[in-house]
PDB file of C-alpha atoms in Angstrom:
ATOM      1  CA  UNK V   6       0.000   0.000   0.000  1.00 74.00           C
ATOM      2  CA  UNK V   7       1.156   3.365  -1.001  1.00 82.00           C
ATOM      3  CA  UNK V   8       1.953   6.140   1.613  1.00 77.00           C
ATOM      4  CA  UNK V   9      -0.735   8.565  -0.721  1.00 83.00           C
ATOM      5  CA  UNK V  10      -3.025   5.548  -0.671  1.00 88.00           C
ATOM      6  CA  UNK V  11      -2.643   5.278   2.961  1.00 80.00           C
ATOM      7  CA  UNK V  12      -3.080   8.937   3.852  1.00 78.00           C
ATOM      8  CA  UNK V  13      -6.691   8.990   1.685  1.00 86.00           C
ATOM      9  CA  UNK V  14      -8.225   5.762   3.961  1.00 86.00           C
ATOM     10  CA  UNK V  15      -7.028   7.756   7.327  1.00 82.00           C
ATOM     11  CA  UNK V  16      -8.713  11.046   5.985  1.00 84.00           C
ATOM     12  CA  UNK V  17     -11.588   9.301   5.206  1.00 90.00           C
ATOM     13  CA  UNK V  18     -11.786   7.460   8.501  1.00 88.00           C
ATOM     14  CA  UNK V  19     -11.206  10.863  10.286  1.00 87.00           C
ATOM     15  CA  UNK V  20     -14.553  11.975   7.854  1.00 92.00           C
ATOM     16  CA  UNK V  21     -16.407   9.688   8.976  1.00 94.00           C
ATOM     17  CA  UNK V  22     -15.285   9.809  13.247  1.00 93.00           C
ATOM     18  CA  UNK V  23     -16.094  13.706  12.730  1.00 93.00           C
ATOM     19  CA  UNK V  24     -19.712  13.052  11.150  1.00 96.00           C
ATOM     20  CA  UNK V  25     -20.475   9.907  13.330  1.00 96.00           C
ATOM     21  CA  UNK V  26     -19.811  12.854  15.935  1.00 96.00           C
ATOM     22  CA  UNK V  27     -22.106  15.242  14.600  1.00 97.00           C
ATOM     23  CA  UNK V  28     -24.872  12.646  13.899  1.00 96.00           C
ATOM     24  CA  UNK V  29     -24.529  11.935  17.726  1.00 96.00           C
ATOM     25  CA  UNK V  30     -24.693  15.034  19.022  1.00 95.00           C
ATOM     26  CA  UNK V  31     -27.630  15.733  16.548  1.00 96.00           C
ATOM     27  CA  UNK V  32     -29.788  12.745  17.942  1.00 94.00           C
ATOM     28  CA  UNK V  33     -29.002  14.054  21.780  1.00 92.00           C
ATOM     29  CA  UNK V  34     -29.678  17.564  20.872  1.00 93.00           C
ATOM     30  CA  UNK V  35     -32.419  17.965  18.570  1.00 93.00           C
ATOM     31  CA  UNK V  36     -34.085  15.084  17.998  1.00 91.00           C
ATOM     32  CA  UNK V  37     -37.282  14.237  19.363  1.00 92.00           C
ATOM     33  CA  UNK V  38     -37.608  10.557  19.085  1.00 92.00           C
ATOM     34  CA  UNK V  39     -34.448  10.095  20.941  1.00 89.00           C
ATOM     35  CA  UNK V  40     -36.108  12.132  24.083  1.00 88.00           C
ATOM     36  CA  UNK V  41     -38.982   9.429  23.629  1.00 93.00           C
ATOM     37  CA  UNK V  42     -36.620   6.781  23.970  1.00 93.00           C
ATOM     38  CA  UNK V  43     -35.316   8.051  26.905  1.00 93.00           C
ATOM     39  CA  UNK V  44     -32.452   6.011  28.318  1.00 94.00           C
ATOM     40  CA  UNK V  45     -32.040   4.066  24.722  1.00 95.00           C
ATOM     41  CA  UNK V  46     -31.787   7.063  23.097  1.00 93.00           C
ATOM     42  CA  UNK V  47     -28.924   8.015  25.301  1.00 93.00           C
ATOM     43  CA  UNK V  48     -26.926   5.074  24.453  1.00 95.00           C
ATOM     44  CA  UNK V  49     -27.856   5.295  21.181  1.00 95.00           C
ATOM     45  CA  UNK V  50     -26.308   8.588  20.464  1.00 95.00           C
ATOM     46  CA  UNK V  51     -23.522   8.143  23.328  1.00 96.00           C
ATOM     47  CA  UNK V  52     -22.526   4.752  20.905  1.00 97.00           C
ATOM     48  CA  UNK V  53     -22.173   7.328  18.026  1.00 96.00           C
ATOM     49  CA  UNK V  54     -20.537   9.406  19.456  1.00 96.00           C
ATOM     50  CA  UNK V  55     -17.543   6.934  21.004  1.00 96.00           C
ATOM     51  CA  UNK V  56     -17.802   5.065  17.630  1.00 96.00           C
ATOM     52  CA  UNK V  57     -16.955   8.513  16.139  1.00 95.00           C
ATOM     53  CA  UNK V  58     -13.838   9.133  18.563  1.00 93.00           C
ATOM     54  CA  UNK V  59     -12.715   5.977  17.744  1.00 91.00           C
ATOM     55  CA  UNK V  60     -12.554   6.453  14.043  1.00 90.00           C
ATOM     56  CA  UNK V  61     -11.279  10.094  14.640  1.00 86.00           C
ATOM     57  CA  UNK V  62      -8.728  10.260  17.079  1.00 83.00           C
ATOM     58  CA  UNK V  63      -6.150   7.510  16.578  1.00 78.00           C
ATOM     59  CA  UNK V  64      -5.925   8.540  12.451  1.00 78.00           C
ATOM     60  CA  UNK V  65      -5.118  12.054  13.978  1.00 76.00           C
ATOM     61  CA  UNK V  66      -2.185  10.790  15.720  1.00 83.00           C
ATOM     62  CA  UNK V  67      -1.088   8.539  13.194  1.00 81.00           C
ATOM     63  CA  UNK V  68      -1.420  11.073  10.830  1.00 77.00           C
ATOM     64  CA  UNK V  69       0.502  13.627  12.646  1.00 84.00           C
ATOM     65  CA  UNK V  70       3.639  11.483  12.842  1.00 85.00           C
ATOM     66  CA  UNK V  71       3.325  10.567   9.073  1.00 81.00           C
ATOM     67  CA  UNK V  72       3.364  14.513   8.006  1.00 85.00           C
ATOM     68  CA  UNK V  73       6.231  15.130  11.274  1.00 90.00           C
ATOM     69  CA  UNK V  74       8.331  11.944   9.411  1.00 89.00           C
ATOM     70  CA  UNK V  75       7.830  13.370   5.730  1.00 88.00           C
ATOM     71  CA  UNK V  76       8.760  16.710   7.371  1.00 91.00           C
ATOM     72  CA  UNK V  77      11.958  15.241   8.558  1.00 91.00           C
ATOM     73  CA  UNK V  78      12.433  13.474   5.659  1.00 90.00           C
ATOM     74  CA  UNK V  79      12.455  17.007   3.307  1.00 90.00           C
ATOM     75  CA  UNK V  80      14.870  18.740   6.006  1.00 90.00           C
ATOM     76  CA  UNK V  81      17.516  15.770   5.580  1.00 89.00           C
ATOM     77  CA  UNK V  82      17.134  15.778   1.627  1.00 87.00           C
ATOM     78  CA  UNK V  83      17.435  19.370   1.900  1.00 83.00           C
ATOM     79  CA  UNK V  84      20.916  19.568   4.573  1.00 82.00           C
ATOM     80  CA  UNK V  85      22.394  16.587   2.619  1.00 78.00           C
ATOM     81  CA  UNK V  86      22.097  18.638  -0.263  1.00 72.00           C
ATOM     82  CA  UNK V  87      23.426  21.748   0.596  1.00 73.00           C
ATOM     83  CA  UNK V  88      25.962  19.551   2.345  1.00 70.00           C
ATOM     84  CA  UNK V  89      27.255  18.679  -1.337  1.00 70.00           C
ATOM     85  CA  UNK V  90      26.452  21.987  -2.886  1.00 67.00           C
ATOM     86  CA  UNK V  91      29.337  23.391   0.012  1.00 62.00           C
ATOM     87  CA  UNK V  92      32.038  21.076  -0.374  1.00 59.00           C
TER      88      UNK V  92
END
């Protein structure tokens, strides 16, 4: 699997964490049938909600050391070469 290839499946799975999240805190907010429910409805948008974190927060992190490694990996290139541009 390719590093681009990679990158797309984490920002989707970060897409849908964020709108797992919204749905959530839509049902527990604003939605009638989920006051009706009462103590189902809770779980039910508490359960979107955590299923939403899940997908969210780990691709954050992962993705954050991907871009901090590619970072690192363009300031090397860059001193190696000016390295051989000097001598």
């Amino acid at each position: 699997m390719t590093q681009n290839t990679l990158l797309n499946m984490l920002k989707i799975s970060i897409t849908i964490g964020l709108c797992l999240i919204a749905l959530g805190i839509y049902l527990h907010l604003f939605s009638e049938k989920m006051h009706q429910l009462g103590v189902t409805g809770i779980i039910i948008s508490a359960t979107c909600i955590a299923i939403g974190f899940i997908f969210s927060l780990p691709t954050k992190i992962f993705l954050t050391i991907l871009l901090m490694k590619r970072e690192a990996d363009i300031k090397a290139a860059h001193t190696s070469h000016n390295e051989t541009k000097s001598h």
